[in-house]
Structure formats: structure tokens, C-alpha cells
Amino acid sequence: MLIMSAILVIPTIVIAGFIAVMYSITPSQITASFLLSGFVLFVICTVMSMCIASKEDDVHEEMLQLHSRSETGFYISRELVYLTICVVYSLVLIIYPVFSAMRNDSFFTRQLQKEDVILGGLLIFANALCGMAIGDFFHKRIVHNRKAAVILLIVVAALAVVKFSVIYDNSILKYPYYLIPPVMDGFKMVGSTDLFDSAGTVHILIHAIVFVLVTMIVKIRLLIYKKY
């Protein structure tokens, strides 16, 4: 149903346009390219997941649940659709620079290594998951007022972007650090260098997975509780 709709057209065009503009000037920094790709994918997935949720039809959902073995099974299948989208878009943003670097040795400021692709790809995928989780959390059955849902989405996304600036200015906000998705953590980890840190990347990935799982569980329970 999602593929037959036009929801994925605009995100696909945006990603293609981003790649064309991003890599139109060479050489590029490896870490900056992967981190910026992850940030853009976070924004795209956030908006896209909210659009998908807003267009869901209650009648179709009831019919699909009747064919499911359980409500939980239906919602897990629903999450797998989002996961598939994240995987596909992440692979596009990872594979393009890899092939470009293989064809042109001066595509990046230094030689692209296997570790760069793995660690940078994990950060891109983590940002995609966080974007999907945030956008879908403000489902129309959870937040009935769409204007309020959009405002809340913007606030949460903005907090994820300016997290470190806000935390450094206010020590009290250091405690809810893990409640905010690690969208910009990769930029802080890399700093002024052009190298990914393996331990830091794993830490960010674990943070993202825990955030997504908790958000998903809370969302599913709310959707099951708030019937049509």
C-alpha cells in the first residue's frame, strides 16, 4: 500500500538531489560527508514517517489486524516497513560515495577505508531510525490535533539538533541526555578530525537503538490502548 502511494516520491527526489549537490564539489571530507548524510536522512525520515502515519486509514488497519495473528504482530509488521525504508535509504547514501571513491581516488581528501564505510554507515542508519521513531510517535491517534503534533515534532527534532549547546549552557539538562536521540553525537565525536571512533560509534548506535525501542514500545501500547 505504501509503495503504491506517492509518499516515497518526494523523499526519494530529495535524497537524489542532496547526493547530487553534496558530491558536486570534490574532494570532500569522509566524516563530514557521512555525518551530513545522516543528518539529512534524519530530517527526511522524521517528516516522512509523520506523513505516512497521517495518511493511514482506520478501516484498512482493522482489516489488516483481522488477518494478523495478534495486534502486537500487526504493529511489529508495521515497524518492519519503517525499518525497510531506513535500510534502503541508508544503503543509497552509503553505496554512492563508496562507488564514487572507487572510480576516483581524489573523490575524498584521503583514501576511503573499510572502517569509514562501516562506522559512517552505522551512524547514517542510526539517524534514520531515530527520525522514523520520532515522526511516527506523533500518530494521529496519539496526538489528535495535527497542529500540536507538528509543533511537538519540531520541538523534539530541534532539541536533538541543539542538544549539546543547551546541555552545556544548563547543567540541569545533563540528566535527560539519553532521552534525546543522538542525532548530533557523531559531529561531537569526530570534532575537527576526519576519523571515526569505533567505541564512540558503538555507543551512539546503542543509544539510538535503545531510544527507538523504548519509543516504539510506548507508541504501540498507546495505539493499542487508543482504539479507533
Short mmCIF file of C-alpha atoms in Angstrom, two decimals:
data_model
loop_
_atom_site.label_atom_id
_atom_site.label_comp_id
_atom_site.label_asym_id
_atom_site.label_seq_id
_atom_site.Cartn_x
_atom_site.Cartn_y
_atom_site.Cartn_z
CA MET A 1 0.00 0.00 0.00
CA LEU A 2 2.86 2.35 0.81
CA ILE A 3 4.69 1.63 -2.43
CA MET A 4 1.52 2.21 -4.46
CA SER A 5 1.08 5.63 -2.86
CA ALA A 6 3.14 8.72 -3.73
CA ILE A 7 4.53 9.26 -0.22
CA LEU A 8 8.00 7.97 -1.07
CA VAL A 9 8.37 10.05 -4.25
CA ILE A 10 9.37 13.35 -2.64
CA PRO A 11 11.84 11.81 -0.12
CA THR A 12 13.48 9.89 -2.95
CA ILE A 13 13.81 13.04 -5.06
CA VAL A 14 15.21 14.98 -2.09
CA ILE A 15 17.82 12.32 -1.39
CA ALA A 16 18.83 12.19 -5.06
CA GLY A 17 19.12 15.98 -5.14
CA PHE A 18 21.11 16.00 -1.91
CA ILE A 19 23.59 13.46 -3.28
CA ALA A 20 23.99 15.46 -6.48
CA VAL A 21 24.68 18.70 -4.60
CA MET A 22 26.70 17.13 -1.78
CA TYR A 23 29.23 15.44 -4.02
CA SER A 24 29.30 18.01 -6.81
CA ILE A 25 32.45 19.51 -5.28
CA THR A 26 35.42 17.28 -4.62
CA PRO A 27 37.42 16.40 -2.67
CA SER A 28 35.15 16.02 0.36
CA GLN A 29 35.88 15.04 3.94
CA ILE A 30 34.81 11.49 4.66
CA THR A 31 33.39 12.04 8.14
CA ALA A 32 31.63 15.25 7.18
CA SER A 33 30.00 13.57 4.18
CA PHE A 34 28.66 10.62 6.17
CA LEU A 35 27.56 12.72 9.14
CA LEU A 36 25.79 15.28 6.97
CA SER A 37 24.10 12.47 5.05
CA GLY A 38 22.88 11.03 8.36
CA PHE A 39 21.51 14.39 9.48
CA VAL A 40 19.64 14.93 6.21
CA LEU A 41 18.21 11.41 6.37
CA PHE A 42 17.08 12.07 9.95
CA VAL A 43 15.09 15.10 8.81
CA ILE A 44 13.63 13.23 5.82
CA CYS A 45 12.61 10.19 7.89
CA THR A 46 11.07 12.39 10.59
CA VAL A 47 8.81 14.20 8.13
CA MET A 48 8.11 11.09 6.04
CA SER A 49 7.05 8.90 8.98
CA MET A 50 4.61 11.56 10.20
CA CYS A 51 3.15 11.84 6.69
CA ILE A 52 2.76 8.07 6.48
CA ALA A 53 1.05 7.92 9.87
CA SER A 54 -1.29 10.79 9.00
CA LYS A 55 -2.47 9.00 5.83
CA GLU A 56 -3.19 5.67 7.49
CA ASP A 57 -6.78 4.57 7.11
CA ASP A 58 -8.51 3.07 10.17
CA VAL A 59 -10.65 0.73 8.04
CA HIS A 60 -7.61 -0.70 6.26
CA GLU A 61 -5.83 -1.09 9.58
CA GLU A 62 -8.76 -3.00 11.08
CA MET A 63 -8.84 -5.31 8.05
CA LEU A 64 -5.11 -5.94 8.30
CA GLN A 65 -5.42 -6.66 12.01
CA LEU A 66 -8.14 -9.22 11.31
CA HIS A 67 -5.66 -11.10 9.11
CA SER A 68 -2.92 -10.80 11.74
CA ARG A 69 -2.44 -13.32 14.50
CA SER A 70 -2.36 -10.58 17.10
CA GLU A 71 -2.37 -6.81 17.47
CA THR A 72 1.24 -6.91 18.54
CA GLY A 73 2.15 -8.90 15.43
CA PHE A 74 0.45 -6.32 13.25
CA TYR A 75 2.33 -3.43 14.83
CA ILE A 76 5.64 -5.28 14.61
CA SER A 77 4.99 -5.80 10.89
CA ARG A 78 4.26 -2.10 10.66
CA GLU A 79 7.60 -1.31 12.27
CA LEU A 80 9.35 -3.63 9.82
CA VAL A 81 8.04 -1.50 6.95
CA TYR A 82 9.69 1.55 8.50
CA LEU A 83 12.86 -0.46 9.10
CA THR A 84 12.95 -1.45 5.42
CA ILE A 85 12.68 2.17 4.33
CA CYS A 86 15.52 3.14 6.66
CA VAL A 87 17.72 0.34 5.31
CA VAL A 88 17.08 1.21 1.65
CA TYR A 89 17.72 4.95 2.01
CA SER A 90 20.76 4.35 4.22
CA LEU A 91 22.26 1.98 1.66
CA VAL A 92 21.79 4.58 -1.08
CA LEU A 93 23.65 7.21 0.94
CA ILE A 94 26.41 4.72 1.78
CA ILE A 95 26.91 3.00 -1.58
CA TYR A 96 27.08 6.14 -3.74
CA PRO A 97 30.21 7.62 -2.11
CA VAL A 98 31.83 4.18 -1.99
CA PHE A 99 31.44 3.64 -5.73
CA SER A 100 32.49 7.22 -6.43
CA ALA A 101 35.65 6.80 -4.35
CA MET A 102 36.44 3.55 -6.18
CA ARG A 103 36.21 5.33 -9.55
CA ASN A 104 38.06 8.48 -8.44
CA ASP A 105 40.92 8.33 -5.95
CA SER A 106 40.68 12.08 -5.30
CA PHE A 107 36.95 11.96 -4.52
CA PHE A 108 37.73 12.38 -0.79
CA THR A 109 40.52 14.23 0.96
CA ARG A 110 42.00 10.88 1.98
CA GLN A 111 41.66 7.25 0.98
CA LEU A 112 38.29 5.77 1.95
CA GLN A 113 38.78 2.82 4.30
CA LYS A 114 36.52 -0.11 5.14
CA GLU A 115 36.22 1.18 8.71
CA ASP A 116 34.96 4.53 7.43
CA VAL A 117 32.18 2.86 5.47
CA ILE A 118 31.11 0.63 8.36
CA LEU A 119 31.20 3.27 11.08
CA GLY A 120 29.81 6.05 8.90
CA GLY A 121 27.09 3.74 7.62
CA LEU A 122 26.06 2.80 11.17
CA LEU A 123 25.70 6.48 12.05
CA ILE A 124 23.56 7.12 8.97
CA PHE A 125 21.33 4.16 9.80
CA ALA A 126 21.05 5.22 13.46
CA ASN A 127 19.87 8.69 12.43
CA ALA A 128 17.32 7.18 10.04
CA LEU A 129 15.89 5.00 12.82
CA CYS A 130 15.65 7.96 15.20
CA GLY A 131 13.88 10.07 12.59
CA MET A 132 11.33 7.35 11.86
CA ALA A 133 10.69 6.76 15.56
CA ILE A 134 10.14 10.43 16.36
CA GLY A 135 7.86 11.17 13.42
CA ASP A 136 5.71 8.07 13.89
CA PHE A 137 5.38 8.64 17.63
CA PHE A 138 3.12 11.65 16.99
CA HIS A 139 0.50 9.42 15.38
CA LYS A 140 -2.93 10.94 14.79
CA ARG A 141 -4.44 8.58 17.38
CA ILE A 142 -1.88 9.64 19.97
CA VAL A 143 -1.97 13.38 19.25
CA HIS A 144 -5.33 14.21 17.69
CA ASN A 145 -4.56 17.86 16.95
CA ARG A 146 -2.31 17.86 13.90
CA LYS A 147 -1.01 21.37 14.51
CA ALA A 148 0.02 20.36 18.01
CA ALA A 149 1.64 17.20 16.64
CA VAL A 150 3.67 19.18 14.10
CA ILE A 151 4.76 21.67 16.77
CA LEU A 152 5.80 18.88 19.14
CA LEU A 153 7.67 17.16 16.33
CA ILE A 154 9.57 20.34 15.51
CA VAL A 155 10.42 20.90 19.18
CA VAL A 156 11.76 17.36 19.66
CA ALA A 157 13.73 17.46 16.40
CA ALA A 158 15.16 20.88 17.30
CA LEU A 159 16.20 19.59 20.74
CA ALA A 160 18.00 16.71 19.05
CA VAL A 161 19.92 19.19 16.87
CA VAL A 162 20.84 21.73 19.57
CA LYS A 163 21.20 19.19 22.37
CA PHE A 164 24.84 19.84 23.18
CA SER A 165 24.54 23.62 23.14
CA VAL A 166 21.57 23.50 25.52
CA ILE A 167 23.21 20.98 27.84
CA TYR A 168 26.45 22.96 28.10
CA ASP A 169 24.50 26.12 28.92
CA ASN A 170 22.38 24.41 31.58
CA SER A 171 23.92 21.69 33.76
CA ILE A 172 20.47 20.53 34.95
CA LEU A 173 19.73 19.23 31.44
CA LYS A 174 22.66 16.81 31.59
CA TYR A 175 20.40 14.25 33.30
CA PRO A 176 17.83 13.76 30.48
CA TYR A 177 20.71 13.42 27.98
CA TYR A 178 19.68 9.91 26.93
CA LEU A 179 16.05 10.92 26.44
CA ILE A 180 17.09 12.90 23.36
CA PRO A 181 18.09 10.95 20.22
CA PRO A 182 21.83 11.01 19.35
CA VAL A 183 21.45 12.85 16.06
CA MET A 184 24.39 15.23 16.53
CA ASP A 185 26.55 12.99 18.71
CA GLY A 186 28.61 11.93 15.69
CA PHE A 187 29.63 15.53 14.98
CA LYS A 188 30.79 15.93 18.58
CA MET A 189 32.65 12.61 18.47
CA VAL A 190 34.57 13.49 15.30
CA GLY A 191 35.26 17.10 16.24
CA SER A 192 37.85 18.71 14.00
CA THR A 193 39.32 15.39 12.90
CA ASP A 194 38.39 13.33 9.85
CA LEU A 195 38.35 9.97 11.66
CA PHE A 196 35.54 7.94 13.19
CA ASP A 197 35.97 6.48 16.67
CA SER A 198 34.88 2.84 16.91
CA ALA A 199 33.91 2.92 20.59
CA GLY A 200 32.10 6.23 20.21
CA THR A 201 30.16 4.98 17.18
CA VAL A 202 29.05 1.83 19.00
CA HIS A 203 27.96 3.97 21.95
CA ILE A 204 25.89 6.19 19.65
CA LEU A 205 24.36 3.16 17.92
CA ILE A 206 23.37 1.57 21.24
CA HIS A 207 21.88 4.87 22.41
CA ALA A 208 19.88 5.13 19.18
CA ILE A 209 18.62 1.53 19.36
CA VAL A 210 17.53 1.88 22.98
CA PHE A 211 15.80 5.19 22.20
CA VAL A 212 13.99 3.69 19.20
CA LEU A 213 12.93 0.54 21.07
CA VAL A 214 11.56 2.47 24.05
CA THR A 215 9.75 4.93 21.78
CA MET A 216 8.33 2.06 19.71
CA ILE A 217 7.07 0.11 22.73
CA VAL A 218 5.40 3.17 24.26
CA LYS A 219 3.85 4.07 20.90
CA ILE A 220 2.47 0.58 20.27
CA ARG A 221 0.95 0.41 23.74
CA LEU A 222 -0.70 3.81 23.22
CA LEU A 223 -2.03 2.79 19.80
CA ILE A 224 -3.47 -0.43 21.21
CA TYR A 225 -5.00 1.49 24.11
CA LYS A 226 -6.46 4.25 21.93
CA LYS A 227 -8.80 2.39 19.65
CA TYR A 228 -10.39 3.85 16.54
#
